XYZ file of C-alpha atoms in Angstrom:
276
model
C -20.328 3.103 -1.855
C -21.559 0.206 -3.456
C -20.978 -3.247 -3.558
C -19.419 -4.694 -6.737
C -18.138 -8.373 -8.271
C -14.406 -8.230 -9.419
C -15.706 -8.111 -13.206
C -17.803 -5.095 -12.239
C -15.565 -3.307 -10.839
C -13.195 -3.935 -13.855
C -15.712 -3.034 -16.303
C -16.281 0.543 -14.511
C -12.738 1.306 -15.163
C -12.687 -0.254 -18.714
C -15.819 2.393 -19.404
C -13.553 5.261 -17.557
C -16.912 5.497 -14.458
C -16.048 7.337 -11.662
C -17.407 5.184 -8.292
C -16.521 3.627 -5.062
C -16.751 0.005 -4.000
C -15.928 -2.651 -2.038
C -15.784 -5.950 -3.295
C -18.054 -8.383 -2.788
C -16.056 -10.513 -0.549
C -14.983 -7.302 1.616
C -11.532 -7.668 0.668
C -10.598 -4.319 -0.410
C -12.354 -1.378 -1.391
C -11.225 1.089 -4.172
C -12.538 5.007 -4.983
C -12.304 6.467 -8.503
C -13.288 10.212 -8.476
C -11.612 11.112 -11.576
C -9.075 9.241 -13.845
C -6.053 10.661 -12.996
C -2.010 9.744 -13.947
C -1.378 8.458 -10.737
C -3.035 5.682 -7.967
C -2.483 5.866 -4.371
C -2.307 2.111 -2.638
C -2.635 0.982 1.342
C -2.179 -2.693 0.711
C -1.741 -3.680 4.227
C -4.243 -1.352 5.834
C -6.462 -4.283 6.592
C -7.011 -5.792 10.197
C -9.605 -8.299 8.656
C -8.927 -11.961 9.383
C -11.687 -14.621 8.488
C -13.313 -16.393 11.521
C -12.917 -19.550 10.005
C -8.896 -19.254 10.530
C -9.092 -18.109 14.019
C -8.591 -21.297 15.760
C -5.382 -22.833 13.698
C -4.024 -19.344 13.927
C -1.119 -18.893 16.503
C -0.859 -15.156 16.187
C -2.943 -13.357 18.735
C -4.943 -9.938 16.950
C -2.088 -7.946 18.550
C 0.979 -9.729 17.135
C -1.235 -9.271 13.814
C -2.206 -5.974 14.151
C 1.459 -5.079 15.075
C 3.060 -5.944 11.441
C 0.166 -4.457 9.446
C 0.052 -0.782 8.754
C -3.228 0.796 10.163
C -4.619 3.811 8.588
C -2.718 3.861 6.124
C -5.864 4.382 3.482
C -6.612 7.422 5.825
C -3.502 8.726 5.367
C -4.221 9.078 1.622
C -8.213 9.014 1.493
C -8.296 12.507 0.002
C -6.600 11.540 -2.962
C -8.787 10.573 -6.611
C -7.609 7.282 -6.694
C -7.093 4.854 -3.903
C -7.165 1.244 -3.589
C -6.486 -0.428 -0.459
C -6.905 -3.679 1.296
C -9.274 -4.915 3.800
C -7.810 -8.434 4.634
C -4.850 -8.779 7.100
C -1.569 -9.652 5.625
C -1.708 -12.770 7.608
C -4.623 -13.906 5.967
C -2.749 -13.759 2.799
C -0.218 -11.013 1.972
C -0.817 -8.722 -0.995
C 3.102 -7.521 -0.946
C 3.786 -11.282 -1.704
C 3.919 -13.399 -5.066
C 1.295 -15.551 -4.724
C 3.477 -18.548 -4.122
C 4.413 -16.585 -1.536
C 1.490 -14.988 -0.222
C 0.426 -17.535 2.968
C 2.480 -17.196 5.826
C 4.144 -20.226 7.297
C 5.604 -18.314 10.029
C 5.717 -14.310 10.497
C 8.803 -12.625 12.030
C 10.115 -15.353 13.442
C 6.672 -17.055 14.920
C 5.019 -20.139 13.876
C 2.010 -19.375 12.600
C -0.603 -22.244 12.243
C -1.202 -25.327 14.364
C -1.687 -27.120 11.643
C -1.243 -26.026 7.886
C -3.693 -24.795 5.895
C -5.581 -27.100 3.520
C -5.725 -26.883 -0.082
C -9.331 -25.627 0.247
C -8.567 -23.031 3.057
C -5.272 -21.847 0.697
C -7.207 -21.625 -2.534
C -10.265 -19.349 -1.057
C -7.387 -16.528 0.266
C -5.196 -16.812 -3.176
C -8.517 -16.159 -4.809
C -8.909 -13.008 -3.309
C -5.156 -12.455 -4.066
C -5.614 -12.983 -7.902
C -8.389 -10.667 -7.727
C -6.689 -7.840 -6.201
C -4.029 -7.898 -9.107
C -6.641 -8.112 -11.860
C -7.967 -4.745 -10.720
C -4.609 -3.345 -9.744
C -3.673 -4.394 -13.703
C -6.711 -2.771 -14.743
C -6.278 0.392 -12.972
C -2.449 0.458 -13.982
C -3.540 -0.187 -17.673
C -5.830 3.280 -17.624
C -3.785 5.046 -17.066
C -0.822 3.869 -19.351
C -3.362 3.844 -22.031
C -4.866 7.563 -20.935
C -1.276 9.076 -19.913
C 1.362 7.126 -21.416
C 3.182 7.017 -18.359
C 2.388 7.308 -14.765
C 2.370 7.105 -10.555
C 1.787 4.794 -8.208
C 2.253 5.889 -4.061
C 2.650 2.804 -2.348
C 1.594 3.558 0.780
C 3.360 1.847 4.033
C 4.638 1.509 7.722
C 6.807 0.130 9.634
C 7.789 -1.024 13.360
C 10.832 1.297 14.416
C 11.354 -0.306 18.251
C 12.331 -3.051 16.304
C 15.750 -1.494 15.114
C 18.726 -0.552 17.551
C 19.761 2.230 15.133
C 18.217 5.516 14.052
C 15.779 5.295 11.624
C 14.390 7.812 9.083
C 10.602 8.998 9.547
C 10.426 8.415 6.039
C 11.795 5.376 3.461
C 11.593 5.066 0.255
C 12.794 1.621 -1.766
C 14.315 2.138 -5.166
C 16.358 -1.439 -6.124
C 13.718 -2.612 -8.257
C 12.470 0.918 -10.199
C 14.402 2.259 -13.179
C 16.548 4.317 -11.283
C 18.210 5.540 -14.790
C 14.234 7.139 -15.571
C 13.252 7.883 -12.393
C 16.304 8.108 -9.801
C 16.058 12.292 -9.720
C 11.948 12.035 -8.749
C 12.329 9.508 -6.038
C 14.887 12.652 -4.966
C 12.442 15.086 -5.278
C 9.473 13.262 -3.338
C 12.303 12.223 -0.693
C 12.986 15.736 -0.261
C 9.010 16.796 -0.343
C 8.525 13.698 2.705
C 11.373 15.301 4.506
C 9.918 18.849 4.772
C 6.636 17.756 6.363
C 5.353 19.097 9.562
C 4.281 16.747 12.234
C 2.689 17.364 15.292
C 4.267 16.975 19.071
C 7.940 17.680 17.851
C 7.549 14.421 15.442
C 10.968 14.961 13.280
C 10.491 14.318 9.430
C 13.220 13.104 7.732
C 13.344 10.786 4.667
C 16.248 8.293 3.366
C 16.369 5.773 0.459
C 16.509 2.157 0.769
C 17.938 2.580 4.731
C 15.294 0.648 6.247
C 13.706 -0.867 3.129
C 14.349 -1.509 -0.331
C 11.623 -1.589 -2.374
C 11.321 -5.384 -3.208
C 7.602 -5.594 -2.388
C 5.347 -7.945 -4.983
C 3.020 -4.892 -5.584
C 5.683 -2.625 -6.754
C 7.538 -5.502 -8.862
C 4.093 -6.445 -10.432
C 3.296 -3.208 -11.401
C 7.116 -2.370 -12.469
C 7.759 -5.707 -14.988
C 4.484 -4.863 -16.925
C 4.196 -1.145 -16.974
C 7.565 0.064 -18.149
C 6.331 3.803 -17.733
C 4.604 3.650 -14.111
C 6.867 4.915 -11.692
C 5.990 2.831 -8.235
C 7.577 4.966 -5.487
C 7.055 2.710 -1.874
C 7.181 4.750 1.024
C 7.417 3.424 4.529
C 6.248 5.543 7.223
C 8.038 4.852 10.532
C 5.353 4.149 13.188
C 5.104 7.399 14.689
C 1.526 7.873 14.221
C 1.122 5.027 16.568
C 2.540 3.269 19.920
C 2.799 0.263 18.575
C 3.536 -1.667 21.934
C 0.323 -0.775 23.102
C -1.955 -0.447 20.206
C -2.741 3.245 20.537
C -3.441 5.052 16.936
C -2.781 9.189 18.027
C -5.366 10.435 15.285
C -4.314 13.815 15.408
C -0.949 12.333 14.072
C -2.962 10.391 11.682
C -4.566 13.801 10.746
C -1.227 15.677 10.425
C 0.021 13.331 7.959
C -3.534 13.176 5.629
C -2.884 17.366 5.290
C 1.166 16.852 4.497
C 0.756 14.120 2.169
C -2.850 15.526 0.642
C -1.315 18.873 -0.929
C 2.625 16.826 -1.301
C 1.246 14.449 -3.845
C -0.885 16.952 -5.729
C 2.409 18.774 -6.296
C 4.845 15.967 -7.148
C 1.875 14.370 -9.094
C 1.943 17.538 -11.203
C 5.291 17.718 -11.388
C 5.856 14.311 -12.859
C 2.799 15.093 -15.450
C 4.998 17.974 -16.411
C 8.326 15.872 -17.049
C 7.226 12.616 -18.393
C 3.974 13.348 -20.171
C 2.886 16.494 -21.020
């Protein structure tokens, strides 16, 4: 893995190399084996929150750690393109316009003692602004390679949370062309559905039930690449106890295997519909 500015890492995928990096401020990393139609994304995988924040910050590392989605890059490591974040979503939040992208308050909690200064604001929307330009990049390759495209937007979410069942699986659709695309979201639904978890997990999968899809990263990539098919999928916490901060690896594991030979299939089968 190397090390790499923004513009490097931009020029790499301008020049088609195949690499892996993090950036040079550690705020996400991003692995090109081959140039693929499709990108794999954990956005909110990171648990990184900058030590100059900690004492204005409210939140303790649990209540933080609790609304971000860990190992969600493991969950999809295999894969020949990933891109995922390091930086906590309270930090800034890469699912967020950057208007947006600074919490005030998080799920109902007051966030800072005091707010943020311009200074403080403008060195976390930097590294905001700098995801996207790679994410654009990336999403440009392969329109320009493929014509058209996939993007796995990789999440999860709290279930305890809900006093209703909840699928294992959700996938948000309002803001996709559901006209082009409504019968694959169907087909990966039913692929998600048909996984095999470990411990008697039950895998079901339901559209827009628990979320609908109105995440910045899918709407960015949506408006300004017509063909690129952004399917964001929520995994319900299972792989977790979220109360207690307990990640059950083998879970984890489970999960990696499902998802590693699901995508290769649906990937294919989307080449074989829209672009071949």
């Amino acid at each position: 893995m190397e090390k790499l500015s923004v513009k490097a890492v931009i020029e790499k995928i301008k020049k088609r190399k195949t690499f892996e990096a993090v950036s040079e401020d550690y705020s996400f990393t991003i692995k090109i084996e081959k140039y693929t139609h499709y990108i794999c994304a954990a956005i909110h995988n990171g648990h990184q929150f900058r030590k100059a924040l900690w004492e204005n910050c409210l939140l303790t590392e649990y209540e933080r750690w609790y609304e971000e989605d860990p190992a969600t890059k493991e969950m999809i490591v295999n894969q020949p393109i990933v891109i995922a974040g390091l930086d906590s979503r309270f930090e800034y939040d890469l699912n967020r316009s950057p208007e947006n992208a600074i919490y005030t308050d998080a799920w109902g909690k007051k966030m800072w003692k005091n707010l943020l200064n311009q200074k403080e604001m403008d060195r976390s929307l930097n590294k905001h602004r700098n995801f996207y330009k790679v994410v654009h990049a990336l999403a440009e390759a392969v329109e320009v390679d493929y014509g058209a495209g996939l993007v796995y937007d990789m999440h999860s979410y709290n279930w305890r949370r809900w006093n209703r069942k909840v699928p294992t699986w959700n996938i948000g659709t309002v803001n996709i062309d559901n006209e082009q695309f409504g019968h694959f979201v169907e087909v990966w639904r039913k692929q998600l559905a048909g996984f095999s978890l470990p411990h008697n997990i039950v895998s079901n999968a339901k559209i827009n039930d628990t979320f609908r899809g109105n995440g910045f990263f899918l709407k960015y990539i949506t408006e300004k690449f017509k063909n690129i098919l952004v399917l964001a999928t929520e995994l319900k916490k299972v792989y977790c106890d979220e109360l207690h901060q307990i990640i059950y690896p083998e879970v984890v594991a489970a999960v990696r295997e499902n998802l590693d030979e699901a995508i290769v299939k649906n990937a294919k089968r989307f080449k074989r519909v829209f672009i071949d």
